[in-house]
Coordinates of N, CA and C in Angstrom, one line a residue:
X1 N -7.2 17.8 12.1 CA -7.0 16.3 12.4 C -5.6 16.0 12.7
X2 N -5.5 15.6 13.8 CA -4.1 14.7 14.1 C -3.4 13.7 13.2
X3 N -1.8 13.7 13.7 CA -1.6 12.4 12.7 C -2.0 11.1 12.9
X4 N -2.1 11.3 14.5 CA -2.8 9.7 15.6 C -4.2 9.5 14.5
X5 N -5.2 10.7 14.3 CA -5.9 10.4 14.3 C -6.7 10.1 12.8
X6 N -5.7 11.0 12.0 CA -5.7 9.8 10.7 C -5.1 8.7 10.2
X7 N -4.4 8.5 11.4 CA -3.7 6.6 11.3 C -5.1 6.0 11.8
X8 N -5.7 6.5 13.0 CA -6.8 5.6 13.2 C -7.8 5.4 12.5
X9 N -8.1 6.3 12.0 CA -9.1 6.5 10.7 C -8.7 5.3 9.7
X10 N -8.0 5.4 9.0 CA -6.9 4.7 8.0 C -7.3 3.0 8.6
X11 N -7.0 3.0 10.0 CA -6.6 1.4 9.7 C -7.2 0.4 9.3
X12 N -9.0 0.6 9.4 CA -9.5 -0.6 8.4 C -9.3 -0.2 6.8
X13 N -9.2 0.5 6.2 CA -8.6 1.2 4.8 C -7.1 0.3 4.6
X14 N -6.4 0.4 5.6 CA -5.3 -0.3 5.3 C -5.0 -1.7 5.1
X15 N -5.9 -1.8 6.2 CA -6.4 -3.6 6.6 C -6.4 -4.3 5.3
X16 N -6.8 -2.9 3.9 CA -7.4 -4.3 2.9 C -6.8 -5.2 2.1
X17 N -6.6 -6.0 1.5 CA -5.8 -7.1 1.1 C -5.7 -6.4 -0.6
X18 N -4.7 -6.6 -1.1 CA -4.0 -6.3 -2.2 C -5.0 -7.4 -3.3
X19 N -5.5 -8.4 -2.5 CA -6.2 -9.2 -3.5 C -7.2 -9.2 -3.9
X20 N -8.1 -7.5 -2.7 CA -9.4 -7.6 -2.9 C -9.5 -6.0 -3.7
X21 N -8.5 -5.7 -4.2 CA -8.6 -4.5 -5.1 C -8.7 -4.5 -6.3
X22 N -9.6 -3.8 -7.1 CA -9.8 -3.9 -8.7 C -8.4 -3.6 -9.4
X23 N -7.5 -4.1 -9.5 CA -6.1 -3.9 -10.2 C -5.8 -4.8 -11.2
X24 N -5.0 -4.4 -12.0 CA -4.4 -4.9 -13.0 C -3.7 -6.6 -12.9
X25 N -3.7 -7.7 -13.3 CA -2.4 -8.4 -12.9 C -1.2 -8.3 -12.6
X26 N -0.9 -7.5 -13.4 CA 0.2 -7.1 -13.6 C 0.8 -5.9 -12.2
X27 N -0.1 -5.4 -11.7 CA 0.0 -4.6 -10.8 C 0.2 -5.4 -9.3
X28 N -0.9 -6.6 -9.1 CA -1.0 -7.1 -7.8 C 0.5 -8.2 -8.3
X29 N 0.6 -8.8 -9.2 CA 1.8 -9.6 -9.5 C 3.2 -8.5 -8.8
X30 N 3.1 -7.4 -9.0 CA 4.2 -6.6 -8.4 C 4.2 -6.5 -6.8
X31 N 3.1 -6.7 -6.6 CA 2.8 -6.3 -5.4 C 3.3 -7.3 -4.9
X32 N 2.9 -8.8 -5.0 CA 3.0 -10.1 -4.2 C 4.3 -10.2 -4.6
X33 N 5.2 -10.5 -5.3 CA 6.0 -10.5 -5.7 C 6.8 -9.9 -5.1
X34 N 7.0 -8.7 -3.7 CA 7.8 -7.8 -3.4 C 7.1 -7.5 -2.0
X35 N 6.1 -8.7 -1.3 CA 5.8 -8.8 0.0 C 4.6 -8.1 0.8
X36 N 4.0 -7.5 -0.7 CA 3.1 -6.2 -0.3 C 1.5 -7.1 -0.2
X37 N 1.4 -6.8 0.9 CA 0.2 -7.9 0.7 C -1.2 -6.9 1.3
X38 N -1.3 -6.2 1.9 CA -2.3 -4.9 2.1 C -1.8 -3.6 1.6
X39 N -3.4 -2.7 1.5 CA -2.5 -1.3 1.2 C -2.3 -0.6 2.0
X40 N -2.1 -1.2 3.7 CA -1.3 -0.2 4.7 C 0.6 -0.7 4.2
X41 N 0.8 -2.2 3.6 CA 2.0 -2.3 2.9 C 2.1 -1.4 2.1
X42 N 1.8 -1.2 0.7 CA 2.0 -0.7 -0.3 C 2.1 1.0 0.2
X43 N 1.4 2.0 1.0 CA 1.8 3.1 1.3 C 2.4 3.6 2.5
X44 N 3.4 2.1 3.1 CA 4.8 2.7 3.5 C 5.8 2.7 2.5
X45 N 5.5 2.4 1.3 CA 6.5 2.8 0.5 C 6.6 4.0 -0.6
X46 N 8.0 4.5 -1.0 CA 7.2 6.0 -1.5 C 7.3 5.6 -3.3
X47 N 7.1 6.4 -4.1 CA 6.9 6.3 -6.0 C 8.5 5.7 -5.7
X48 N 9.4 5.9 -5.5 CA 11.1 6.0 -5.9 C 10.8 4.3 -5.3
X49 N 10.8 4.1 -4.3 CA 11.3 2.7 -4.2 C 10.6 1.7 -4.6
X50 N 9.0 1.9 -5.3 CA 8.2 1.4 -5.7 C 8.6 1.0 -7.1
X51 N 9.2 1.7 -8.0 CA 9.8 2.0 -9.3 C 10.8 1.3 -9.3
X52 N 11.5 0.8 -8.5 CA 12.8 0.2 -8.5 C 12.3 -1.5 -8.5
X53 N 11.4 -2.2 -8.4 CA 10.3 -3.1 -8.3 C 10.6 -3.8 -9.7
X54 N 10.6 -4.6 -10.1 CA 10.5 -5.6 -11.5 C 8.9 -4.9 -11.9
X55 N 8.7 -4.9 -13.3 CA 7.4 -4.4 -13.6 C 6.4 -3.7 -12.7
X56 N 7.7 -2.6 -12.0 CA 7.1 -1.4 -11.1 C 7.1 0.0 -11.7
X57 N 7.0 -0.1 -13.2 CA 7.4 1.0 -13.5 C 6.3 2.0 -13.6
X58 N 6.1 2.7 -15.0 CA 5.1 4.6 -15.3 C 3.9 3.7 -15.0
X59 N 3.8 2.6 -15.6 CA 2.1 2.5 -16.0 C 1.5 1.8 -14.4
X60 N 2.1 1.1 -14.1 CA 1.7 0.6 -12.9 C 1.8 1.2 -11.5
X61 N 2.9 2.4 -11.1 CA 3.1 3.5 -10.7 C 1.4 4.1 -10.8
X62 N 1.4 4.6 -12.1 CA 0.3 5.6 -12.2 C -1.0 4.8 -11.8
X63 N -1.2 3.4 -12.1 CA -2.5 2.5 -11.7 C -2.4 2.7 -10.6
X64 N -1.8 2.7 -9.7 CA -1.5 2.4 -8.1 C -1.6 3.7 -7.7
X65 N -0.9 4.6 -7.8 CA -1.1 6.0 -7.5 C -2.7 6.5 -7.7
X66 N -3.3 6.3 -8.8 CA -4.7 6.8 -8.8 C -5.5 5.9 -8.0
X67 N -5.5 4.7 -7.6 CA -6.0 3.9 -6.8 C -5.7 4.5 -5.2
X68 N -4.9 5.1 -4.7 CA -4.6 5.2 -3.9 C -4.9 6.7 -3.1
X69 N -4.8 7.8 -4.2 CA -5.6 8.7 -4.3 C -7.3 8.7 -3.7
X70 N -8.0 8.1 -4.7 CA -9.2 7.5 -5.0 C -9.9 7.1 -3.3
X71 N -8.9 6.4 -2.8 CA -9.3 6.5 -1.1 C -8.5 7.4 0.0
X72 N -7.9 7.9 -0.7 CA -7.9 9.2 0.4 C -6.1 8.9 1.1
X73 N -5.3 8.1 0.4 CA -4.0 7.5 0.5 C -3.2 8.4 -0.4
X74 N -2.0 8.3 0.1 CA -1.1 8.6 -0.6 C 0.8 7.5 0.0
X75 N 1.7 7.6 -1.3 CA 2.6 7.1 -0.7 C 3.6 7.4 0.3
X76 N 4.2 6.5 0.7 CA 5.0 7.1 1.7 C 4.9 7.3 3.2
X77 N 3.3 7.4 3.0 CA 2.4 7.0 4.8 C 3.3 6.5 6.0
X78 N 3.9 7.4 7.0 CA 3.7 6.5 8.0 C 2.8 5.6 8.7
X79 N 3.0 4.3 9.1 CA 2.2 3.7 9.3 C 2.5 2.7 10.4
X80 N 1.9 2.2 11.5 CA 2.3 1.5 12.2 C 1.4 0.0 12.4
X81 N 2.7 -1.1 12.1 CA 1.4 -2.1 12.1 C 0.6 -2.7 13.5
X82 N -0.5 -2.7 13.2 CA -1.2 -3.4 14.5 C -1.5 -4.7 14.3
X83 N -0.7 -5.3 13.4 CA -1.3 -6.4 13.9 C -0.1 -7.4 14.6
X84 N -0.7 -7.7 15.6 CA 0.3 -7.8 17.0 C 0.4 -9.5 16.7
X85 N 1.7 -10.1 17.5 CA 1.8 -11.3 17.6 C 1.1 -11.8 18.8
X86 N 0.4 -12.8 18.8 CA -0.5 -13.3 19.7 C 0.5 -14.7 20.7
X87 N 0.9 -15.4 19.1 CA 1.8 -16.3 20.0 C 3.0 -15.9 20.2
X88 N 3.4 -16.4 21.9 CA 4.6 -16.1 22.3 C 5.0 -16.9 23.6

């Protein structure tokens, strides 16, 4: 499999909103908090700069890491976004 063609695979996976995942408060609070608002956001970033995050640390690291596993993700993803600006 291509890299094209596991981005396209991916992109409704990415599509999904940080607010529709079984997570911690504490977890999505980091998330919104730092702009991440889907998990095609959350896996262009890698453990290291994820950690550096206000209550980004081991335990929510590891919640987010097995969550992301769990669908077939990992961090660090290139990713490109599609969602395009319409007004112009």
């Amino acid at each position: 499999i291509s890299q094209e063609q596991t981005v396209l695979e991916y992109t409704g996976v990415l599509a999904t909103p940080i607010a529709e995942l079984d997570i911690s408060v504490r977890a999505m609070n980091v998330c919104f908090a730092n702009g991440i608002r889907t998990l095609g956001d959350l896996v262009k970033l890698t453990k290291e700069e994820f950690v550096r995050y206000r209550n980004g640390g081991k335990r929510t690291l590891t919640e987010l890491s097995d969550l992301l596993e769990a669908k077939g993700l990992q961090w660090g993803m290139q990713v490109e976004d599609d969602r395009k600006q319409t007004n112009e």
